[in-house]
Each structure stands twice: as structure tokens, then as C-alpha cells.
XYZ file of C-alpha atoms in Angstrom:
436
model
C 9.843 23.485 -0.664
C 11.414 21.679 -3.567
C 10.424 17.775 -3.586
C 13.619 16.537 -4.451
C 14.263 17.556 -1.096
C 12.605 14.812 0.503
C 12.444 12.033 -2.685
C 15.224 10.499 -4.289
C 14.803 7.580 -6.823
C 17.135 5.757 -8.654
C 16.473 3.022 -11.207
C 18.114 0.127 -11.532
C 20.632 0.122 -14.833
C 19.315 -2.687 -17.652
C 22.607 -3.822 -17.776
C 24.382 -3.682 -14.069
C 20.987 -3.904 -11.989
C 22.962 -1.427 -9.777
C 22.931 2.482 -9.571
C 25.307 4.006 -7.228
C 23.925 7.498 -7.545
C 20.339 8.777 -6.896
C 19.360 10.874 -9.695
C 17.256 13.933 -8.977
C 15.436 16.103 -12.147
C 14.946 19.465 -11.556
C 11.849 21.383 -13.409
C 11.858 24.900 -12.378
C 11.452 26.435 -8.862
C 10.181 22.945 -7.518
C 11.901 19.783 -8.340
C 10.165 16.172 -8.935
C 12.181 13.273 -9.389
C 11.654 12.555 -12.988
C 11.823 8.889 -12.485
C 9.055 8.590 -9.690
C 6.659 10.288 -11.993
C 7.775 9.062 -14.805
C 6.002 9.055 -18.434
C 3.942 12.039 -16.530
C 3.893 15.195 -18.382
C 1.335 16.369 -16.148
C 3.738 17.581 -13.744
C 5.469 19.806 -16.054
C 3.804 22.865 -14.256
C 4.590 24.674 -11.633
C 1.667 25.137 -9.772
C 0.711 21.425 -10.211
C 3.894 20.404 -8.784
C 2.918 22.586 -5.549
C -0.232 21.090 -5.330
C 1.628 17.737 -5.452
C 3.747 19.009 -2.424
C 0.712 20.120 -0.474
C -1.467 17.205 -0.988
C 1.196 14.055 -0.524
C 2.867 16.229 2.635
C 6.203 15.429 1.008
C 7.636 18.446 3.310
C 6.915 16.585 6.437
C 9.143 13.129 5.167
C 11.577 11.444 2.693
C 11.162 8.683 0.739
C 14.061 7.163 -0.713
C 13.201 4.688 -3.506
C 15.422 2.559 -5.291
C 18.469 0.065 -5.263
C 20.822 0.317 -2.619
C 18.206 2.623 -0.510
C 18.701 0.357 2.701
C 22.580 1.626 2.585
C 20.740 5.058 3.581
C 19.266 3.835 6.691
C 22.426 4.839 9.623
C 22.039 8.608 7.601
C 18.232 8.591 7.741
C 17.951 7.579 11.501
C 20.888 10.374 12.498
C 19.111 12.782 10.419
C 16.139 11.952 13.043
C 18.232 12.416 15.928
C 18.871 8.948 16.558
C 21.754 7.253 18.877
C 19.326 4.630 19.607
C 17.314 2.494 18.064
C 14.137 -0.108 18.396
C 13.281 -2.500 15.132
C 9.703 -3.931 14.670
C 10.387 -6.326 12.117
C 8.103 -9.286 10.567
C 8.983 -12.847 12.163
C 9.656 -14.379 9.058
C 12.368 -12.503 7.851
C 15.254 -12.972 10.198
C 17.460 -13.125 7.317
C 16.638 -9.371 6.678
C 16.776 -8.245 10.047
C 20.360 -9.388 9.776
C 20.836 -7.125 7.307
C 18.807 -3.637 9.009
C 21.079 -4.404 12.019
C 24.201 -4.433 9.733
C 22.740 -1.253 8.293
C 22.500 0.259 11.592
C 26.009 -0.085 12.315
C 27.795 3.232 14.078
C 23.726 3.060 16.271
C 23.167 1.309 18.929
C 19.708 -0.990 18.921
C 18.162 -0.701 22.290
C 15.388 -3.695 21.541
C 12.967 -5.184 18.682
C 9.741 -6.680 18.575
C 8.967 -9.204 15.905
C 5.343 -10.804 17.656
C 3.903 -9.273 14.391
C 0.238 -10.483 13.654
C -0.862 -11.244 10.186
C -3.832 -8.546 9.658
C -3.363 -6.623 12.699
C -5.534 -6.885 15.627
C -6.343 -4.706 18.674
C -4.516 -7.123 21.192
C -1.681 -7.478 18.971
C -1.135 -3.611 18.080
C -1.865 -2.941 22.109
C 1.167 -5.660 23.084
C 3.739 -3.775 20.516
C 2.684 -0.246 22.038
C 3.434 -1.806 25.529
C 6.791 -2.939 24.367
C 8.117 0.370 23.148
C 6.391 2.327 26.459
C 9.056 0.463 28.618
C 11.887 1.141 25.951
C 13.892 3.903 25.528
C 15.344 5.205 22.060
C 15.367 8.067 19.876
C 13.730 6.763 16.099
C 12.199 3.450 15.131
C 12.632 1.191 12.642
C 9.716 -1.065 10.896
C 10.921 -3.694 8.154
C 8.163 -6.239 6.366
C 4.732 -5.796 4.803
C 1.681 -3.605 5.385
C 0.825 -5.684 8.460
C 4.165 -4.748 10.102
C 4.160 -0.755 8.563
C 0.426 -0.646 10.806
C 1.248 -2.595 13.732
C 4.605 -0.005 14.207
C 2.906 2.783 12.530
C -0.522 2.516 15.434
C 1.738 1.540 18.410
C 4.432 4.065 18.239
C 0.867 6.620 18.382
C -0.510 4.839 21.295
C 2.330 4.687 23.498
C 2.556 7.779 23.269
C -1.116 8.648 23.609
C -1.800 5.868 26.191
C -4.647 3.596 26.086
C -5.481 0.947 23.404
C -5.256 1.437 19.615
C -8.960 1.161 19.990
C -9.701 4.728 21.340
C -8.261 6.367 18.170
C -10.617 4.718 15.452
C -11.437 7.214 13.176
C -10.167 10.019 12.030
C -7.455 12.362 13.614
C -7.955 10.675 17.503
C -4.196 10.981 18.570
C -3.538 14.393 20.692
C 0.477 13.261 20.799
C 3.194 12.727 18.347
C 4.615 9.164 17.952
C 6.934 8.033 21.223
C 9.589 8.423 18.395
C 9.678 9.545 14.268
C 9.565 6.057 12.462
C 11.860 4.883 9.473
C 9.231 2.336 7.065
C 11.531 0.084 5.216
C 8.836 -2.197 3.004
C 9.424 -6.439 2.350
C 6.946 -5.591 -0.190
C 5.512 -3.987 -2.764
C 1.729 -4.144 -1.663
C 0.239 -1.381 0.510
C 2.336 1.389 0.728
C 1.869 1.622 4.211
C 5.404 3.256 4.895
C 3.760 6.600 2.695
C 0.560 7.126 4.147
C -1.272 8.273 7.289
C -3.694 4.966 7.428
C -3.330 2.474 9.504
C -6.191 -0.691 9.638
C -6.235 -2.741 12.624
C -9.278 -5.471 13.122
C -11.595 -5.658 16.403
C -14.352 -8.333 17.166
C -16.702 -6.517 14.191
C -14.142 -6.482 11.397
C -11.235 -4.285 10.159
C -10.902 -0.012 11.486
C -9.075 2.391 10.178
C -7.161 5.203 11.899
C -6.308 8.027 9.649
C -3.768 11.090 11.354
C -0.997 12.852 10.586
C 1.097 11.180 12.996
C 1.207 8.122 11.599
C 2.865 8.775 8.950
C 6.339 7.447 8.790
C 9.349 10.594 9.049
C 11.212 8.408 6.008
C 10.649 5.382 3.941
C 13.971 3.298 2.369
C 11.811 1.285 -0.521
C 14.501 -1.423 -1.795
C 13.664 -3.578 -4.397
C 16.760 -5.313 -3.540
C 14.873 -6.533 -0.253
C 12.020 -8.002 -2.560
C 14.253 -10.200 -4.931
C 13.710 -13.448 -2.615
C 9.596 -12.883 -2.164
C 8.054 -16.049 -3.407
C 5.828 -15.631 -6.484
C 2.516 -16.002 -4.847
C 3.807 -13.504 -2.098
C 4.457 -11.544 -5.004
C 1.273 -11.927 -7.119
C -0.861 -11.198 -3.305
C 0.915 -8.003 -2.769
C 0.930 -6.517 -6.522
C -2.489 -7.220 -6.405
C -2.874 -5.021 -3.396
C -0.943 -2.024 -5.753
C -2.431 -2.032 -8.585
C -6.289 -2.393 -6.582
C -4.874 1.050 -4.740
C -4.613 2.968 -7.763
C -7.486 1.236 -9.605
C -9.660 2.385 -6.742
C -8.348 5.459 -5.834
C -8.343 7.231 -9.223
C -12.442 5.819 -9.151
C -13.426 7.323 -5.985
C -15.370 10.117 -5.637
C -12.721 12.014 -3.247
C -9.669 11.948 -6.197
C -8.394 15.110 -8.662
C -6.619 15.986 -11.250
C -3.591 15.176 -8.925
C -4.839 12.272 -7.679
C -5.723 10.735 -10.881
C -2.787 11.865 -12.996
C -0.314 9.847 -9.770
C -2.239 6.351 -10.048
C -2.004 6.927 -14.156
C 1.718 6.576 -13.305
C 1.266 3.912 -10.943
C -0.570 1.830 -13.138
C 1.728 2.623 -15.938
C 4.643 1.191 -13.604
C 2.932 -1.504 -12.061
C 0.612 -3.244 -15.110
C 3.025 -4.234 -17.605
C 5.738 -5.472 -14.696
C 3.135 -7.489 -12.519
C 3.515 -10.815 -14.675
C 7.286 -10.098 -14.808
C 7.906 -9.545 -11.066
C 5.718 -12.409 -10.241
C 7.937 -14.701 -12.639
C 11.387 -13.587 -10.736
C 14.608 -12.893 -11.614
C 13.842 -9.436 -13.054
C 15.029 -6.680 -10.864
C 13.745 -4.088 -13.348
C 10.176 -5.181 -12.913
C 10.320 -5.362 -8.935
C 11.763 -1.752 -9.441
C 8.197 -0.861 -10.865
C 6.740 -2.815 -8.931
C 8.231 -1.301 -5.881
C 6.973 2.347 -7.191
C 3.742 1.525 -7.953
C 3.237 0.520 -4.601
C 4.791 3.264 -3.052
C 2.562 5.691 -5.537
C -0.910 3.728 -4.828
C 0.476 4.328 -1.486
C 0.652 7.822 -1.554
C -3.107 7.684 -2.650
C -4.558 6.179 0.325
C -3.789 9.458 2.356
C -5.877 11.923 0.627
C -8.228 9.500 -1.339
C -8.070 6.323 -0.050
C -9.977 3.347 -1.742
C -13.375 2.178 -2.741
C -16.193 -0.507 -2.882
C -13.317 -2.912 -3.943
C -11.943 -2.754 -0.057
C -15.422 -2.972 1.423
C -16.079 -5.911 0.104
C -13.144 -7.428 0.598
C -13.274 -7.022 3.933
C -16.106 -9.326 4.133
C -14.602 -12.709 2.103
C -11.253 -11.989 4.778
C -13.228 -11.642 7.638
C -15.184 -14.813 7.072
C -12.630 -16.354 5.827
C -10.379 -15.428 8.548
C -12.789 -17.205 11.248
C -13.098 -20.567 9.272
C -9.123 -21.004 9.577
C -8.599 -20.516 5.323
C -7.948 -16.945 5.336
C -7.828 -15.391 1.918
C -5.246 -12.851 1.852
C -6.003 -9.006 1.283
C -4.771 -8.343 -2.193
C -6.555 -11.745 -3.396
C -9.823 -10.728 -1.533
C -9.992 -7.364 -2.653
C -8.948 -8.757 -6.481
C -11.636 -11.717 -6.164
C -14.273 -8.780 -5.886
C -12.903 -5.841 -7.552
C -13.559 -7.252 -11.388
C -17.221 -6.873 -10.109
C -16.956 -3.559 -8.837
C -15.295 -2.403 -11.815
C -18.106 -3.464 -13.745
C -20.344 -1.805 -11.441
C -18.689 1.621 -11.628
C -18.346 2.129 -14.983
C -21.253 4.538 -16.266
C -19.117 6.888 -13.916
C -15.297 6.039 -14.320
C -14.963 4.051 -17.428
C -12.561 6.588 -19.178
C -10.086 5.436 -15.887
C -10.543 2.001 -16.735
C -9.980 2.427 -20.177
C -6.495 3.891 -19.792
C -5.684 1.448 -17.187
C -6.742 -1.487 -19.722
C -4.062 0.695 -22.128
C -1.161 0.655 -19.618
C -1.845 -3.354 -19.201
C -1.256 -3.180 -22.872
C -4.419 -4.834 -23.418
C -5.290 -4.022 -27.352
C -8.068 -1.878 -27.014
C -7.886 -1.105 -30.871
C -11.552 -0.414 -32.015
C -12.944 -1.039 -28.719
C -15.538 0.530 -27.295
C -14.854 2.761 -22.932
C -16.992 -0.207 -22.154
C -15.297 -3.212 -23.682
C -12.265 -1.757 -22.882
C -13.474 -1.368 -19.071
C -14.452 -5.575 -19.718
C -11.170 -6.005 -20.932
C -9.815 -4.610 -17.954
C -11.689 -6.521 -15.222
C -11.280 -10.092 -17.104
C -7.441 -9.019 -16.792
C -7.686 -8.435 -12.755
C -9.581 -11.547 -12.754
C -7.033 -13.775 -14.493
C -4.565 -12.347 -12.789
C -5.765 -13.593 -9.229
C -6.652 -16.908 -11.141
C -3.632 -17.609 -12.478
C -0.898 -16.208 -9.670
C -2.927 -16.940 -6.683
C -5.140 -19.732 -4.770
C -8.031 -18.503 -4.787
C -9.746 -18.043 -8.056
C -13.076 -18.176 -6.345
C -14.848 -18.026 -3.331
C -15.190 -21.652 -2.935
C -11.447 -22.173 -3.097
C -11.611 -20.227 0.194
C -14.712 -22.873 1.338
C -17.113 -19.805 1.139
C -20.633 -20.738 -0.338
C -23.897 -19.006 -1.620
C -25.215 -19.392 2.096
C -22.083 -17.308 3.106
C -23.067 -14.147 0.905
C -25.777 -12.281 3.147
C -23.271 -12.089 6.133
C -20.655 -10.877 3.597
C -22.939 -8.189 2.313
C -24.010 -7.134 5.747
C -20.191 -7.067 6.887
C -19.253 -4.836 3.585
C -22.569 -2.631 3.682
C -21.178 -1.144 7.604
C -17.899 -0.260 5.898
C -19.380 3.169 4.837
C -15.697 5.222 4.742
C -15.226 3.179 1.728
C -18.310 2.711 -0.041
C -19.604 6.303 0.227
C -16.818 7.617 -1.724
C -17.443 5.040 -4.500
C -18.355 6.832 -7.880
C -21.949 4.397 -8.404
C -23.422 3.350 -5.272
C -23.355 -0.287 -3.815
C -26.528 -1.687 -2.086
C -27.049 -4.750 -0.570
C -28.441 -5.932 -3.885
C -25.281 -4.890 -5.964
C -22.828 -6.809 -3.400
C -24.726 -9.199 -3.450
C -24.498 -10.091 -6.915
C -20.988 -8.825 -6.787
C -20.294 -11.821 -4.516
C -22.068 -14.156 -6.463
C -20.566 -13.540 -9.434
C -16.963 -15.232 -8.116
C -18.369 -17.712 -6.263
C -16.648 -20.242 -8.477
């Protein structure tokens, strides 16, 4: 089944900002949008490009990434089967809503839910399920960040399936398609929820993951159009979230000569356009932004992430309960310098080319000063963009570390795929080492 099929991309123009036409490359029997993968000659091979197929699922959905892909939505919904529809959309973005319902027009939108909870929880992911159970419509529609994609992504599965979100921890739980397919339009360029089959929802111990086929979205419409307005911090938290996806995903024990040659072209997209798309005002940027997101995204399926997650999980969650929480993509960035440092006996070569596609000058320098180079860069990026350049911005102290480590240590999907193991001792010093 040719890609192209299912992806379209189109760039924004240097000089217009606009494209009116999605431009599709054709290489042989199966066709890869040449600006997705771009800078990639890896993918110049035809048996590669099936593997790509296989492993990403791209026959089973279409992503649509560019300018102007919210203009798709009315075709993408009918293409579902839709006459009706339900949005999920954040809260905080009425603005946009506006503009999905304009989208929409021609459809008819049966109801929405917008009681979206930052980081979502079991109650809150259980209420939204509810909500659509007593609807009736044919596709659904989820617009904001990663916290929206899950919330939709998990409820849509458990009305469905019936019960609470909490029965179907783990790993392929769900015995039911979704109540209806689901269209992922991202506010963001952070998770890439709206491409994967991952969904992480937080109980009373911390934050589980559901991974399943079902969840993953019939068709994402990535806009970068929808991202101009993000405030820079907004910005700087999400990208973080990106470029930690591909940092840990081409690391982990799990990834592939696939695997690793997609988050090469995520990080080549997403490095040099972070500092740019935090600044504002340059659509190009939030273009590659936007597609290393969606890339990383694409990652989390198949490979998912690494000790960089785990540990993160422990600053939010503590965080989280002393009323200062630290956002995701700052958490897992406060931690994964650290981590970076820890894994690279094993991965430094990765490192190395990441450091490259920052366009750090690795001239002369050593896999290991060039894997330095690379974590001092992650770690002045959260400094400078973000709040929290340390744990004590976030009122977390030395005394605070051993229930950290003890929350990280029981989040074994991700730290058992990590390419150098992490024991108590090594997140411990992990911690410690951004404490201020």
C-alpha cells in the first residue's frame, strides 16, 4: 500500500507562508512524502519503505501535515462516514473551537466536551467516556495538546468497552473498537499523541499507560497554522516534549534501523527550529516543529521512550501534589541531560549526531564530548525557555529525592528498555545533579 496514500505534507513557501497544494514524492512502487522524511536518504529503498509501512501502521490512518490541513477536516470526517459529529476540545482554546466548528460546516455537531484535565486522570478520562456513551454520532473530533489527544483517544475505547479507563492498563486490554474512528487535530507540537497507540492517564500511584491498536486516531490534520498564537513558554514545554521523544526513542533498547533513521529526521527538523519557534513569528520553524513532533510521535508506538520519562514522572508527580506542578516536557528535560550522560557507553554515536543536527560544532570532538555537548544544550534549553531550571524552582529538595527514585524505579515499561540500566543509585544522583 503506497504511503502517500495515507500522508500528505506540504511546507510552508519562504516567501508566501502558504501552500495551496499538498505535494506528494513518489519513489518507486511505494511512495513517501519526500518532505516528511526529509534530508533521509535512508528511505530510498524499497523494502525499507515497506518496513516503514508495516511498522508506523500508516495503512490503517492518514495524517495530513502542513498549512491549511484544518481546511481538510469536513473531507476527512465524510471519508469516515460521518453526518455527525462530537468535539473534545481543550477549555482554553475557544477561539479554535470556533474555527473546527467553521471547518465542520456541511456536518452537523451533535455535542462537545471541553472538562479536559491537565495530565489526565482516571476520574477525568471516566467522565468524558460517560459523555460520549449517551451521545450519538458517527466520528469524533479531538483539538488541543497531548492531554486532550489521551483523554479522547482512552474514552472513545472505554465507552465502547464499558467500565473505567482503569481496567485497560497495560497493554492491548480493549476487546472493542472506539464508539467512533477519531480525527486528532494537535494545538501543539509536543507529544504526538494524534499518531500513536499510547495513551497515559494518572491513578492514585502515578501515571499508566494503555498501549492498543484502537487508540490510534483514523486521521490526524497537524496545522502549524493552529500553533502561531502558542505563547513561548507553551512553546519551549512542548518542543521539549519532541525532541525528548526522539532523543529517547532512538536510545532505547526496543528501536531499529527504522526507528533510528525516523528520529534522525526528527531531530534534524526539530533542533535547529526549537529556538526559532520558541521566539515567534516564524511559521517555517513551527512547520518543523510541527513534524518533529508528529515523527517523535510516530516513535512512541513501536519504541516508545526511556529512563528520561521514568524519571520524570517522579519530579511531576511530586510536584503535582505540592500545587507547583512542573510540566511534562520541562520534567522530563530537567532529568534527561542526566540520563544522557548515563547512557552513553551504549548510545553515544545517537547523541553525537543529534549534537550535529543542533549544529553544535563538534569539530575535533571526541562521541563523548560531543554526547556533553549535547546534554549541556537540553539543559540550557529548559533553563533559558522555561521556569524551572532546577528542582528547587519547583520547591523540590534533597529530602524529596528518595520518594522520587522510588516513584521512577516502579516505572519498569520505561526503564527496562533503557540501553544502560538505572538503579536506585543512578536516579538518585540523576536527581541530584539538577537540584539547583
Amino acid at each position: 500500500m503506497a504511503v502517500s496514500q495515507y500522508i500528505y505534507c506540504t511546507k510552508p513557501n519562504r516567501e508566501t507562508r502558504r501552500t495551496t497544494n499538498a505535494k506528494e514524492g513518489v519513489m518507486g512502487a511505494i511512495q513517501i512524502n519526500e518532505e516528511l522524511l526529509a534530508d533521509s536518504d535512508f528511505f530510498n529503498d524499497e523494502a525499507r519503505r515497506a518496513q516503514l509501512v508495516a511498522m508506523f501502521k500508516f495503512d490503517q490512518r492518514r495524517v495530513i501535515l502542513g498549512e491549511g490541513a484544518l481546511d481538510r477536516l469536513a473531507g476527512e470526517c465524510e471519508r469516515l462516514g460521518a453526518g455527525r459529529v462530537f468535539l473534545i476540545h481543550d477549555p482554553g482554546i475557544p477561539a479554535l473551537a470556533e474555527r473546527v466548528r467553521s471547518a465542520l460546516a456541511g456536518l452537523e455537531v451533535v455535542g462537545s466536551y471541553s472538562e479536559i484535565a491537565p495530565n489526565p486522570s482516571v476520574a477525568s478520562v471516566d467522565n468524558c467516556a460517560r459523555a460520549l456513551a449517551e451521545a450519538e454520532f458517527d466520528v469524533a473530533v479531538a483539538l488541543g495538546g497531548g492531554s486532550t489527544m489521551d483523554t479522547a483517544k482512552s474514552a472513545l475505547c472505554v465507552a465502547a468497552c464499558g467500565g473505567s479507563v482503569a481496567d485497560y492498563f497495560g497493554f492491548d486490554k480493549f476487546d472493542k473498537p472506539p464508539l467512533a474512528p477519531l480525527v486528532g487535530i494537535p494545538t501543539t507540537a509536543g507529544t504526538g499523541s494524534e499518531a500513536s497507540r499510547v495513551t497515559v492517564v494518572a491513578d492514585d500511584t502515578g501515571k499508566q499507560a494503555l498501549y492498543a491498536d484502537y487508540l490510534q486516531p483514523k486521521a490526524a490534520l497537524v496545522d502549524p497554522l493552529l500553533h502561531s498564537d502558542l505563547p513561548p513558554v507553551l512553546t519551549a514545554i512542548t518542543g521539549l516534549d519532541a525532541l525528548g521523544h526522539a532523543l529517547e526513542c532512538t536510545a532505547s533498547q526496543k528501536s531499529n534501523e527504522i526507528g533510528d533513521a525516523v528520529a534522525r529526521v526528527a531531530l534534524a527538523a526539530g533542533c535547529p527550529a526549537y529556538a526559532r519557534a520558541v521566539a515567534g513569528g516564524d511559521q517555517e520553524a513551527r512547520y518543523e516543529m510541527a513534524r518533529c513532533a508528529l515523527l517523535s510521535g510516530l516513535l512512541l508506538s513501536p519504541i516508545n521512550t526511556g529512563a528520561g520519562h521514568a524519571l520524570g514522572y517522579g519530579i511531576e508527580k511530586i510536584s503535582f501534589e505540592r500545587g507547583k506542578p512542573v510540566p511534562h516536557g520541562t520534567a522530563v528535560a530537567m532529568v534527561l541531560p542526566g540520563v544522557m550522560r548515563h547512557n552513553a557507553p551504549a548510545v553515544a554515536d545517537k547523541y553525537y549526531f543529534a549534537a550535529g543536527a543542533a549544529g553544535l560544532d563538534l569539530g575535533g570532538k571526541s562521541r563523548e564530548q560531543g554526547v556533553e555537548l549535547m546534554a549541556g544544550w537540553i539543559d540550557g534549553l529548559r533553563r533559558e525557555h522555561t521556569p524551572y531550571g532546577a528542582l528547587a524552582d519547583a520547591d523540590l529538595r534533597a529530602e524529596d529525592i528518595p520518594r522520587m527514585v522510588e516513584i521512577a524505579m516502579g516505572v519498569r515499561r520505561l526503564l527496562d528498555p533503557n540501553p544502560v540500566e538505572v538503579s536506585a543509585d543512578d536516579a538518585a544522583v540523576i536527581y541530584g545533579g539538577v537540584l539547583v
